[in-house]
Amino acid sequence: MTRPDTGAALDAYSQVVTAVAADLTPHVAALQVTGPDGRQGAGSAVVVPGDGLLLTNAHVVGRARSGRAVFGDGSETPVEVVGTDPLSDLAVVRTTTGAPEPAVLGDAAQLKVGQLVVAVGNPLGLAGSVTAGVVSGLGRSMPTRDGRTARVVEDVIQTDAALNPGNSGGALADSASRVVGINTAVAGWGLGLAVPVNDTTRRIMDTLVRDGRVRRAYLGLVSSPAPLPAALAERTGRRRGLRVVDVVAGSPADRAGLRPGDLVLEAGRAPVAEAQSLQRLLFTEAIGLPLPVTVYRRGAMVDVIAVPTELTG
């Protein structure tokens, strides 16, 4: 029996990871901020297209308005916080004295489970902190909390690439060095999460640059893509929906009567097959307006009306 050339495969793997690390390290900064209460925050940030713009996590920035970015070559610059969006856990900051060329942004919609990804961060000034792994899940939801305010970060990428302390806000890249996610948290041993870079992310970034904030409609669902039962798939002509994993207590979803275990089929009279399908609906125009939601519950179709509120706090 012919054995696979594992040495050659490992060499190829190493070449991809080292190439991605070399490409992205100059575009990832260590970010340090100080909030109005004196609390300090630290993480990583990625240079993105725009005049001195860097993309990072909202939880890294917190309520800070300024800080400094240190790049891999040792150069540093003051930064000002342009805007934050806690619901997506994204924030944009701008350098005041220039930044390196931006990284190339990819499209997380093209990712597949099992695909190689590389996490590049700059934690605590340790330039080029690099780990590699595979995409282990797509379309996940991540519940978060800021003080007393509960939130859900939707449509995150799950990966087994280990995230070192301070890697939050760093880049998750594909094998072509395109940034497909912003690392957002370590959820457990062998589990990392990243906010996807996609059409919705770009809309959020543009709005933050223009307005300093994103007015977001909030439902309070924790969900995950799930296949429809065979009979339901045949009946509806659809293959997937969103399984409700948890409902934030007191949220619009809770008040509407949505429950863990529900399978969301439609929202706003449009099919829902992944978290981004729902997320696209939850911008300014949805705040305070009835949102019809159709779910499959215990063998029956159930229609409820949720009224999204504006995310605040």
PDB file of C-alpha atoms in Angstrom:
ATOM      1  CA  MET A   1       0.000   0.000   0.000  1.00  0.00           C
ATOM      2  CA  THR A   2       1.311   3.429  -0.944  1.00  0.00           C
ATOM      3  CA  ARG A   3       1.553   5.742   2.033  1.00  0.00           C
ATOM      4  CA  PRO A   4       0.827   9.439   1.649  1.00  0.00           C
ATOM      5  CA  ASP A   5       3.846  11.710   1.751  1.00  0.00           C
ATOM      6  CA  THR A   6       3.067  13.264   5.122  1.00  0.00           C
ATOM      7  CA  GLY A   7       6.334  15.171   5.108  1.00  0.00           C
ATOM      8  CA  ALA A   8       5.427  16.954   1.890  1.00  0.00           C
ATOM      9  CA  ALA A   9       1.933  17.697   3.206  1.00  0.00           C
ATOM     10  CA  LEU A  10       3.339  19.200   6.398  1.00  0.00           C
ATOM     11  CA  ASP A  11       5.800  21.260   4.394  1.00  0.00           C
ATOM     12  CA  ALA A  12       2.969  22.625   2.253  1.00  0.00           C
ATOM     13  CA  TYR A  13       0.927  23.408   5.373  1.00  0.00           C
ATOM     14  CA  SER A  14       3.879  25.224   6.935  1.00  0.00           C
ATOM     15  CA  GLN A  15       4.495  27.196   3.774  1.00  0.00           C
ATOM     16  CA  VAL A  16       0.906  28.438   3.721  1.00  0.00           C
ATOM     17  CA  VAL A  17       0.957  29.461   7.386  1.00  0.00           C
ATOM     18  CA  THR A  18       4.322  31.202   7.155  1.00  0.00           C
ATOM     19  CA  ALA A  19       3.277  33.027   3.977  1.00  0.00           C
ATOM     20  CA  VAL A  20       0.055  34.271   5.580  1.00  0.00           C
ATOM     21  CA  ALA A  21       1.962  35.346   8.700  1.00  0.00           C
ATOM     22  CA  ALA A  22       4.495  37.275   6.614  1.00  0.00           C
ATOM     23  CA  ASP A  23       1.750  38.938   4.579  1.00  0.00           C
ATOM     24  CA  LEU A  24      -0.448  40.003   7.494  1.00  0.00           C
ATOM     25  CA  THR A  25       1.903  40.796  10.382  1.00  0.00           C
ATOM     26  CA  PRO A  26       2.714  44.303   9.067  1.00  0.00           C
ATOM     27  CA  HIS A  27      -1.023  45.088   8.926  1.00  0.00           C
ATOM     28  CA  VAL A  28      -1.880  44.033  12.501  1.00  0.00           C
ATOM     29  CA  ALA A  29      -1.260  46.408  15.401  1.00  0.00           C
ATOM     30  CA  ALA A  30      -1.211  46.117  19.153  1.00  0.00           C
ATOM     31  CA  LEU A  31      -3.959  48.412  20.427  1.00  0.00           C
ATOM     32  CA  GLN A  32      -4.002  50.027  23.872  1.00  0.00           C
ATOM     33  CA  VAL A  33      -6.823  52.283  25.049  1.00  0.00           C
ATOM     34  CA  THR A  34      -7.819  54.024  28.271  1.00  0.00           C
ATOM     35  CA  GLY A  35     -11.464  54.650  29.114  1.00  0.00           C
ATOM     36  CA  PRO A  36     -12.928  57.723  30.840  1.00  0.00           C
ATOM     37  CA  ASP A  37     -12.880  55.856  34.154  1.00  0.00           C
ATOM     38  CA  GLY A  38      -9.168  55.129  33.797  1.00  0.00           C
ATOM     39  CA  ARG A  39      -9.655  51.482  32.884  1.00  0.00           C
ATOM     40  CA  GLN A  40      -7.241  50.219  30.278  1.00  0.00           C
ATOM     41  CA  GLY A  41      -8.001  47.871  27.435  1.00  0.00           C
ATOM     42  CA  ALA A  42      -5.666  46.044  25.097  1.00  0.00           C
ATOM     43  CA  GLY A  43      -5.953  43.839  22.062  1.00  0.00           C
ATOM     44  CA  SER A  44      -5.107  43.773  18.386  1.00  0.00           C
ATOM     45  CA  ALA A  45      -6.397  45.728  15.394  1.00  0.00           C
ATOM     46  CA  VAL A  46      -6.235  45.259  11.625  1.00  0.00           C
ATOM     47  CA  VAL A  47      -5.455  48.024   9.124  1.00  0.00           C
ATOM     48  CA  VAL A  48      -8.378  48.197   6.668  1.00  0.00           C
ATOM     49  CA  PRO A  49      -9.062  50.320   3.572  1.00  0.00           C
ATOM     50  CA  GLY A  50      -9.686  53.962   4.443  1.00  0.00           C
ATOM     51  CA  ASP A  51      -7.718  56.935   5.674  1.00  0.00           C
ATOM     52  CA  GLY A  52      -5.743  55.424   8.574  1.00  0.00           C
ATOM     53  CA  LEU A  53      -8.569  53.104   9.645  1.00  0.00           C
ATOM     54  CA  LEU A  54      -8.161  50.024  11.838  1.00  0.00           C
ATOM     55  CA  LEU A  55     -10.818  47.450  12.654  1.00  0.00           C
ATOM     56  CA  THR A  56     -10.947  45.815  16.076  1.00  0.00           C
ATOM     57  CA  ASN A  57     -13.436  44.522  18.662  1.00  0.00           C
ATOM     58  CA  ALA A  58     -15.930  46.717  20.456  1.00  0.00           C
ATOM     59  CA  HIS A  59     -15.117  44.913  23.707  1.00  0.00           C
ATOM     60  CA  VAL A  60     -11.435  45.828  23.310  1.00  0.00           C
ATOM     61  CA  VAL A  61     -12.251  49.518  22.888  1.00  0.00           C
ATOM     62  CA  GLY A  62     -15.028  49.629  25.483  1.00  0.00           C
ATOM     63  CA  ARG A  63     -15.938  53.253  26.212  1.00  0.00           C
ATOM     64  CA  ALA A  64     -12.494  54.634  25.418  1.00  0.00           C
ATOM     65  CA  ARG A  65     -12.189  57.515  22.980  1.00  0.00           C
ATOM     66  CA  SER A  66      -8.460  57.355  22.290  1.00  0.00           C
ATOM     67  CA  GLY A  67      -5.351  55.230  22.651  1.00  0.00           C
ATOM     68  CA  ARG A  68      -2.321  54.163  20.681  1.00  0.00           C
ATOM     69  CA  ALA A  69      -1.455  51.539  18.099  1.00  0.00           C
ATOM     70  CA  VAL A  70       1.942  49.832  17.888  1.00  0.00           C
ATOM     71  CA  PHE A  71       2.870  48.083  14.650  1.00  0.00           C
ATOM     72  CA  GLY A  72       5.140  45.130  14.042  1.00  0.00           C
ATOM     73  CA  ASP A  73       8.071  47.295  12.964  1.00  0.00           C
ATOM     74  CA  GLY A  74       7.988  49.129  16.291  1.00  0.00           C
ATOM     75  CA  SER A  75       6.355  52.296  14.985  1.00  0.00           C
ATOM     76  CA  GLU A  76       3.446  53.655  16.975  1.00  0.00           C
ATOM     77  CA  THR A  77       0.757  56.272  16.534  1.00  0.00           C
ATOM     78  CA  PRO A  78      -2.053  57.797  18.580  1.00  0.00           C
ATOM     79  CA  VAL A  79      -5.531  56.642  17.592  1.00  0.00           C
ATOM     80  CA  GLU A  80      -9.004  58.044  18.006  1.00  0.00           C
ATOM     81  CA  VAL A  81     -12.078  55.848  18.331  1.00  0.00           C
ATOM     82  CA  VAL A  82     -14.346  56.481  15.351  1.00  0.00           C
ATOM     83  CA  GLY A  83     -17.221  54.313  16.518  1.00  0.00           C
ATOM     84  CA  THR A  84     -18.254  51.027  18.117  1.00  0.00           C
ATOM     85  CA  ASP A  85     -21.051  48.527  17.487  1.00  0.00           C
ATOM     86  CA  PRO A  86     -21.477  46.201  20.476  1.00  0.00           C
ATOM     87  CA  LEU A  87     -23.980  43.951  18.705  1.00  0.00           C
ATOM     88  CA  SER A  88     -21.404  42.875  16.119  1.00  0.00           C
ATOM     89  CA  ASP A  89     -18.485  43.387  18.552  1.00  0.00           C
ATOM     90  CA  LEU A  90     -16.795  45.607  15.972  1.00  0.00           C
ATOM     91  CA  ALA A  91     -15.123  48.977  16.396  1.00  0.00           C
ATOM     92  CA  VAL A  92     -13.243  51.308  14.073  1.00  0.00           C
ATOM     93  CA  VAL A  93     -10.339  53.491  15.179  1.00  0.00           C
ATOM     94  CA  ARG A  94      -8.317  55.979  13.145  1.00  0.00           C
ATOM     95  CA  THR A  95      -4.619  56.746  13.396  1.00  0.00           C
ATOM     96  CA  THR A  96      -3.618  60.386  13.636  1.00  0.00           C
ATOM     97  CA  THR A  97      -0.201  60.041  11.979  1.00  0.00           C
ATOM     98  CA  GLY A  98      -0.756  57.428   9.283  1.00  0.00           C
ATOM     99  CA  ALA A  99      -0.754  53.636   9.097  1.00  0.00           C
ATOM    100  CA  PRO A 100       0.721  50.849   6.952  1.00  0.00           C
ATOM    101  CA  GLU A 101      -1.039  49.739   3.799  1.00  0.00           C
ATOM    102  CA  PRO A 102      -4.350  47.999   4.530  1.00  0.00           C
ATOM    103  CA  ALA A 103      -4.804  44.252   4.613  1.00  0.00           C
ATOM    104  CA  VAL A 104      -6.828  42.626   1.842  1.00  0.00           C
ATOM    105  CA  LEU A 105     -10.376  41.888   2.985  1.00  0.00           C
ATOM    106  CA  GLY A 106     -11.988  38.637   1.885  1.00  0.00           C
ATOM    107  CA  ASP A 107     -15.530  37.291   2.119  1.00  0.00           C
ATOM    108  CA  ALA A 108     -16.482  34.928   4.937  1.00  0.00           C
ATOM    109  CA  ALA A 109     -19.519  33.850   2.916  1.00  0.00           C
ATOM    110  CA  GLN A 110     -17.118  31.724   0.859  1.00  0.00           C
ATOM    111  CA  LEU A 111     -15.722  29.831   3.866  1.00  0.00           C
ATOM    112  CA  LYS A 112     -16.348  26.127   4.275  1.00  0.00           C
ATOM    113  CA  VAL A 113     -16.149  23.944   7.362  1.00  0.00           C
ATOM    114  CA  GLY A 114     -12.760  22.256   7.440  1.00  0.00           C
ATOM    115  CA  GLN A 115     -10.997  25.060   5.574  1.00  0.00           C
ATOM    116  CA  LEU A 116      -7.566  26.164   6.800  1.00  0.00           C
ATOM    117  CA  VAL A 117      -7.492  29.539   8.579  1.00  0.00           C
ATOM    118  CA  VAL A 118      -4.682  31.469  10.256  1.00  0.00           C
ATOM    119  CA  ALA A 119      -5.093  33.810  13.234  1.00  0.00           C
ATOM    120  CA  VAL A 120      -2.645  36.710  13.342  1.00  0.00           C
ATOM    121  CA  GLY A 121      -2.553  39.039  16.326  1.00  0.00           C
ATOM    122  CA  ASN A 122      -0.300  41.485  18.091  1.00  0.00           C
ATOM    123  CA  PRO A 123      -0.992  40.806  21.770  1.00  0.00           C
ATOM    124  CA  LEU A 124       0.766  43.025  24.276  1.00  0.00           C
ATOM    125  CA  GLY A 125       3.164  44.163  21.565  1.00  0.00           C
ATOM    126  CA  LEU A 126       4.297  40.638  20.691  1.00  0.00           C
ATOM    127  CA  ALA A 127       4.166  41.220  16.944  1.00  0.00           C
ATOM    128  CA  GLY A 128       3.205  38.349  14.721  1.00  0.00           C
ATOM    129  CA  SER A 129       1.497  36.029  17.186  1.00  0.00           C
ATOM    130  CA  VAL A 130       0.315  33.345  14.772  1.00  0.00           C
ATOM    131  CA  THR A 131      -1.798  30.220  15.193  1.00  0.00           C
ATOM    132  CA  ALA A 132      -3.475  28.024  12.598  1.00  0.00           C
ATOM    133  CA  GLY A 133      -6.414  25.656  12.492  1.00  0.00           C
ATOM    134  CA  VAL A 134      -9.575  24.960  10.564  1.00  0.00           C
ATOM    135  CA  VAL A 135     -13.051  26.398  10.395  1.00  0.00           C
ATOM    136  CA  SER A 136     -15.016  24.141  12.703  1.00  0.00           C
ATOM    137  CA  GLY A 137     -18.386  25.894  12.493  1.00  0.00           C
ATOM    138  CA  LEU A 138     -20.193  28.703  10.683  1.00  0.00           C
ATOM    139  CA  GLY A 139     -23.196  30.859  11.534  1.00  0.00           C
ATOM    140  CA  ARG A 140     -22.808  30.513  15.291  1.00  0.00           C
ATOM    141  CA  SER A 141     -24.245  33.006  17.779  1.00  0.00           C
ATOM    142  CA  MET A 142     -22.368  34.182  20.849  1.00  0.00           C
ATOM    143  CA  PRO A 143     -24.138  35.645  23.889  1.00  0.00           C
ATOM    144  CA  THR A 144     -22.200  38.461  25.557  1.00  0.00           C
ATOM    145  CA  ARG A 145     -22.793  40.830  28.438  1.00  0.00           C
ATOM    146  CA  ASP A 146     -21.749  44.423  29.037  1.00  0.00           C
ATOM    147  CA  GLY A 147     -22.606  45.297  32.610  1.00  0.00           C
ATOM    148  CA  ARG A 148     -26.319  44.533  32.936  1.00  0.00           C
ATOM    149  CA  THR A 149     -26.960  44.588  29.200  1.00  0.00           C
ATOM    150  CA  ALA A 150     -27.156  41.180  27.508  1.00  0.00           C
ATOM    151  CA  ARG A 151     -26.319  40.978  23.821  1.00  0.00           C
ATOM    152  CA  VAL A 152     -25.887  38.354  21.143  1.00  0.00           C
ATOM    153  CA  VAL A 153     -23.102  38.541  18.559  1.00  0.00           C
ATOM    154  CA  GLU A 154     -24.547  36.845  15.478  1.00  0.00           C
ATOM    155  CA  ASP A 155     -23.045  34.821  12.652  1.00  0.00           C
ATOM    156  CA  VAL A 156     -19.626  34.205  14.174  1.00  0.00           C
ATOM    157  CA  ILE A 157     -17.002  31.839  12.776  1.00  0.00           C
ATOM    158  CA  GLN A 158     -15.897  29.009  15.042  1.00  0.00           C
ATOM    159  CA  THR A 159     -12.320  27.812  14.660  1.00  0.00           C
ATOM    160  CA  ASP A 160      -9.895  25.602  16.545  1.00  0.00           C
ATOM    161  CA  ALA A 161      -7.025  28.050  15.925  1.00  0.00           C
ATOM    162  CA  ALA A 162      -5.836  28.873  19.447  1.00  0.00           C
ATOM    163  CA  LEU A 163      -6.244  32.531  20.378  1.00  0.00           C
ATOM    164  CA  ASN A 164      -3.591  33.956  22.666  1.00  0.00           C
ATOM    165  CA  PRO A 165      -4.403  36.666  25.217  1.00  0.00           C
ATOM    166  CA  GLY A 166      -4.620  39.967  23.396  1.00  0.00           C
ATOM    167  CA  ASN A 167      -5.494  38.377  20.049  1.00  0.00           C
ATOM    168  CA  SER A 168      -9.011  39.832  20.192  1.00  0.00           C
ATOM    169  CA  GLY A 169      -9.314  42.293  17.331  1.00  0.00           C
ATOM    170  CA  GLY A 170      -6.685  40.512  15.259  1.00  0.00           C
ATOM    171  CA  ALA A 171      -7.095  38.969  11.827  1.00  0.00           C
ATOM    172  CA  LEU A 172      -8.464  35.587  10.853  1.00  0.00           C
ATOM    173  CA  ALA A 173      -7.254  34.914   7.320  1.00  0.00           C
ATOM    174  CA  ASP A 174      -7.669  32.303   4.632  1.00  0.00           C
ATOM    175  CA  SER A 175      -4.771  30.632   2.827  1.00  0.00           C
ATOM    176  CA  ALA A 176      -4.544  33.545   0.369  1.00  0.00           C
ATOM    177  CA  SER A 177      -3.931  36.032   3.218  1.00  0.00           C
ATOM    178  CA  ARG A 178      -7.384  37.580   2.841  1.00  0.00           C
ATOM    179  CA  VAL A 179      -8.921  38.704   6.133  1.00  0.00           C
ATOM    180  CA  VAL A 180     -12.170  36.777   6.531  1.00  0.00           C
ATOM    181  CA  GLY A 181     -12.782  37.464  10.217  1.00  0.00           C
ATOM    182  CA  ILE A 182     -11.860  39.545  13.251  1.00  0.00           C
ATOM    183  CA  ASN A 183     -10.966  37.330  16.200  1.00  0.00           C
ATOM    184  CA  THR A 184     -13.356  38.131  18.995  1.00  0.00           C
ATOM    185  CA  ALA A 185     -13.091  35.712  21.895  1.00  0.00           C
ATOM    186  CA  VAL A 186     -11.773  32.505  23.357  1.00  0.00           C
ATOM    187  CA  ALA A 187     -14.877  30.518  24.167  1.00  0.00           C
ATOM    188  CA  GLY A 188     -13.190  27.481  25.669  1.00  0.00           C
ATOM    189  CA  TRP A 189     -10.303  25.080  25.299  1.00  0.00           C
ATOM    190  CA  GLY A 190      -9.631  24.541  21.592  1.00  0.00           C
ATOM    191  CA  LEU A 191     -12.399  26.939  20.574  1.00  0.00           C
ATOM    192  CA  GLY A 192     -12.030  30.403  19.093  1.00  0.00           C
ATOM    193  CA  LEU A 193     -14.594  32.725  17.582  1.00  0.00           C
ATOM    194  CA  ALA A 194     -14.325  35.461  14.967  1.00  0.00           C
ATOM    195  CA  VAL A 195     -16.700  38.068  13.559  1.00  0.00           C
ATOM    196  CA  PRO A 196     -17.013  37.369   9.820  1.00  0.00           C
ATOM    197  CA  VAL A 197     -15.940  39.880   7.198  1.00  0.00           C
ATOM    198  CA  ASN A 198     -18.849  39.974   4.761  1.00  0.00           C
ATOM    199  CA  ASP A 199     -21.364  42.377   3.211  1.00  0.00           C
ATOM    200  CA  THR A 200     -22.986  43.055   6.583  1.00  0.00           C
ATOM    201  CA  THR A 201     -19.611  43.771   8.196  1.00  0.00           C
ATOM    202  CA  ARG A 202     -18.750  46.227   5.439  1.00  0.00           C
ATOM    203  CA  ARG A 203     -22.062  47.997   5.956  1.00  0.00           C
ATOM    204  CA  ILE A 204     -21.331  48.253   9.674  1.00  0.00           C
ATOM    205  CA  MET A 205     -17.837  49.637   9.033  1.00  0.00           C
ATOM    206  CA  ASP A 206     -19.121  52.244   6.577  1.00  0.00           C
ATOM    207  CA  THR A 207     -21.816  53.338   9.018  1.00  0.00           C
ATOM    208  CA  LEU A 208     -19.348  53.615  11.897  1.00  0.00           C
ATOM    209  CA  VAL A 209     -17.048  55.797   9.794  1.00  0.00           C
ATOM    210  CA  ARG A 210     -19.948  57.979   8.664  1.00  0.00           C
ATOM    211  CA  ASP A 211     -22.040  58.231  11.837  1.00  0.00           C
ATOM    212  CA  GLY A 212     -19.848  56.953  14.680  1.00  0.00           C
ATOM    213  CA  ARG A 213     -22.394  54.322  15.638  1.00  0.00           C
ATOM    214  CA  VAL A 214     -24.820  51.837  14.158  1.00  0.00           C
ATOM    215  CA  ARG A 215     -28.431  52.037  15.178  1.00  0.00           C
ATOM    216  CA  ARG A 216     -29.225  48.368  15.546  1.00  0.00           C
ATOM    217  CA  ALA A 217     -32.485  46.573  16.032  1.00  0.00           C
ATOM    218  CA  TYR A 218     -32.208  43.961  18.769  1.00  0.00           C
ATOM    219  CA  LEU A 219     -34.079  40.672  19.096  1.00  0.00           C
ATOM    220  CA  GLY A 220     -32.133  38.678  21.683  1.00  0.00           C
ATOM    221  CA  LEU A 221     -31.915  35.279  20.009  1.00  0.00           C
ATOM    222  CA  VAL A 222     -29.017  32.865  20.264  1.00  0.00           C
ATOM    223  CA  SER A 223     -29.295  30.636  17.215  1.00  0.00           C
ATOM    224  CA  SER A 224     -27.467  28.184  15.009  1.00  0.00           C
ATOM    225  CA  PRO A 225     -28.133  26.989  11.422  1.00  0.00           C
ATOM    226  CA  ALA A 226     -29.935  23.662  11.341  1.00  0.00           C
ATOM    227  CA  PRO A 227     -31.377  21.351   8.672  1.00  0.00           C
ATOM    228  CA  LEU A 228     -35.136  21.124   8.319  1.00  0.00           C
ATOM    229  CA  PRO A 229     -36.800  17.770   8.993  1.00  0.00           C
ATOM    230  CA  ALA A 230     -37.257  15.871   5.737  1.00  0.00           C
ATOM    231  CA  ALA A 231     -41.050  16.261   5.624  1.00  0.00           C
ATOM    232  CA  LEU A 232     -40.840  19.989   6.335  1.00  0.00           C
ATOM    233  CA  ALA A 233     -38.103  20.456   3.743  1.00  0.00           C
ATOM    234  CA  GLU A 234     -40.249  18.742   1.123  1.00  0.00           C
ATOM    235  CA  ARG A 235     -43.273  20.812   2.135  1.00  0.00           C
ATOM    236  CA  THR A 236     -41.497  24.183   2.059  1.00  0.00           C
ATOM    237  CA  GLY A 237     -38.873  23.567  -0.607  1.00  0.00           C
ATOM    238  CA  ARG A 238     -36.168  24.730   1.792  1.00  0.00           C
ATOM    239  CA  ARG A 239     -33.340  22.820   3.404  1.00  0.00           C
ATOM    240  CA  ARG A 240     -32.247  24.917   6.391  1.00  0.00           C
ATOM    241  CA  GLY A 241     -33.482  27.253   9.082  1.00  0.00           C
ATOM    242  CA  LEU A 242     -32.186  28.760  12.313  1.00  0.00           C
ATOM    243  CA  ARG A 243     -32.459  26.698  15.489  1.00  0.00           C
ATOM    244  CA  VAL A 244     -33.085  28.869  18.562  1.00  0.00           C
ATOM    245  CA  VAL A 245     -30.522  27.800  21.159  1.00  0.00           C
ATOM    246  CA  ASP A 246     -31.352  30.413  23.786  1.00  0.00           C
ATOM    247  CA  VAL A 247     -33.519  33.484  24.271  1.00  0.00           C
ATOM    248  CA  VAL A 248     -32.240  36.439  26.292  1.00  0.00           C
ATOM    249  CA  ALA A 249     -34.616  37.029  29.211  1.00  0.00           C
ATOM    250  CA  GLY A 250     -36.720  40.150  28.782  1.00  0.00           C
ATOM    251  CA  SER A 251     -35.648  40.628  25.159  1.00  0.00           C
ATOM    252  CA  PRO A 252     -38.075  41.298  22.274  1.00  0.00           C
ATOM    253  CA  ALA A 253     -37.765  37.635  21.260  1.00  0.00           C
ATOM    254  CA  ASP A 254     -38.696  36.584  24.787  1.00  0.00           C
ATOM    255  CA  ARG A 255     -41.698  38.928  24.881  1.00  0.00           C
ATOM    256  CA  ALA A 256     -42.836  37.606  21.490  1.00  0.00           C
ATOM    257  CA  GLY A 257     -42.912  34.058  22.866  1.00  0.00           C
ATOM    258  CA  LEU A 258     -39.974  32.596  20.967  1.00  0.00           C
ATOM    259  CA  ARG A 259     -38.478  29.604  22.757  1.00  0.00           C
ATOM    260  CA  PRO A 260     -35.301  27.531  22.745  1.00  0.00           C
ATOM    261  CA  GLY A 261     -35.793  24.670  20.294  1.00  0.00           C
ATOM    262  CA  ASP A 262     -37.867  26.709  17.840  1.00  0.00           C
ATOM    263  CA  LEU A 263     -36.756  26.399  14.221  1.00  0.00           C
ATOM    264  CA  VAL A 264     -36.988  29.833  12.578  1.00  0.00           C
ATOM    265  CA  LEU A 265     -38.131  29.552   8.964  1.00  0.00           C
ATOM    266  CA  GLU A 266     -39.035  33.137   8.073  1.00  0.00           C
ATOM    267  CA  ALA A 267     -38.521  36.645   9.421  1.00  0.00           C
ATOM    268  CA  GLY A 268     -40.103  39.665   7.816  1.00  0.00           C
ATOM    269  CA  ARG A 269     -41.824  37.272   5.373  1.00  0.00           C
ATOM    270  CA  ALA A 270     -38.417  36.277   3.974  1.00  0.00           C
ATOM    271  CA  PRO A 271     -36.708  32.874   4.318  1.00  0.00           C
ATOM    272  CA  VAL A 272     -34.088  32.551   7.043  1.00  0.00           C
ATOM    273  CA  ALA A 273     -31.325  30.010   6.501  1.00  0.00           C
ATOM    274  CA  GLU A 274     -28.356  31.442   8.395  1.00  0.00           C
ATOM    275  CA  ALA A 275     -27.666  34.086  11.013  1.00  0.00           C
ATOM    276  CA  GLN A 276     -26.803  36.687   8.391  1.00  0.00           C
ATOM    277  CA  SER A 277     -30.289  36.328   6.883  1.00  0.00           C
ATOM    278  CA  LEU A 278     -31.703  37.587  10.170  1.00  0.00           C
ATOM    279  CA  GLN A 279     -28.937  40.084  10.856  1.00  0.00           C
ATOM    280  CA  ARG A 280     -29.549  41.891   7.568  1.00  0.00           C
ATOM    281  CA  LEU A 281     -33.036  42.784   8.806  1.00  0.00           C
ATOM    282  CA  LEU A 282     -31.903  44.279  12.094  1.00  0.00           C
ATOM    283  CA  PHE A 283     -30.760  47.750  11.159  1.00  0.00           C
ATOM    284  CA  THR A 284     -32.310  51.181  11.760  1.00  0.00           C
ATOM    285  CA  GLU A 285     -35.439  50.623   9.679  1.00  0.00           C
ATOM    286  CA  ALA A 286     -36.554  47.661  11.850  1.00  0.00           C
ATOM    287  CA  ILE A 287     -36.482  49.453  15.218  1.00  0.00           C
ATOM    288  CA  GLY A 288     -39.917  49.614  16.839  1.00  0.00           C
ATOM    289  CA  LEU A 289     -41.753  47.994  13.931  1.00  0.00           C
ATOM    290  CA  PRO A 290     -43.555  44.637  14.032  1.00  0.00           C
ATOM    291  CA  LEU A 291     -41.412  41.827  12.642  1.00  0.00           C
ATOM    292  CA  PRO A 292     -43.392  38.689  11.769  1.00  0.00           C
ATOM    293  CA  VAL A 293     -41.468  35.508  12.550  1.00  0.00           C
ATOM    294  CA  THR A 294     -42.517  32.001  11.499  1.00  0.00           C
ATOM    295  CA  VAL A 295     -41.123  29.075  13.451  1.00  0.00           C
ATOM    296  CA  TYR A 296     -41.570  25.311  13.406  1.00  0.00           C
ATOM    297  CA  ARG A 297     -42.361  24.088  16.924  1.00  0.00           C
ATOM    298  CA  ARG A 298     -43.276  20.517  17.929  1.00  0.00           C
ATOM    299  CA  GLY A 299     -44.549  19.610  14.492  1.00  0.00           C
ATOM    300  CA  ALA A 300     -46.559  22.779  13.878  1.00  0.00           C
ATOM    301  CA  MET A 301     -45.997  26.134  12.216  1.00  0.00           C
ATOM    302  CA  VAL A 302     -46.256  29.029  14.669  1.00  0.00           C
ATOM    303  CA  ASP A 303     -46.405  32.727  13.749  1.00  0.00           C
ATOM    304  CA  VAL A 304     -45.331  35.347  16.267  1.00  0.00           C
ATOM    305  CA  ILE A 305     -44.785  39.086  16.069  1.00  0.00           C
ATOM    306  CA  ALA A 306     -41.613  40.485  17.576  1.00  0.00           C
ATOM    307  CA  VAL A 307     -40.946  44.198  17.928  1.00  0.00           C
ATOM    308  CA  PRO A 308     -37.192  44.820  17.833  1.00  0.00           C
ATOM    309  CA  THR A 309     -35.874  47.511  20.140  1.00  0.00           C
ATOM    310  CA  GLU A 310     -32.830  49.696  19.642  1.00  0.00           C
ATOM    311  CA  LEU A 311     -29.636  48.307  21.091  1.00  0.00           C
ATOM    312  CA  THR A 312     -28.430  50.720  23.751  1.00  0.00           C
ATOM    313  CA  GLY A 313     -25.918  50.774  26.553  1.00  0.00           C
TER     314      GLY A 313
END
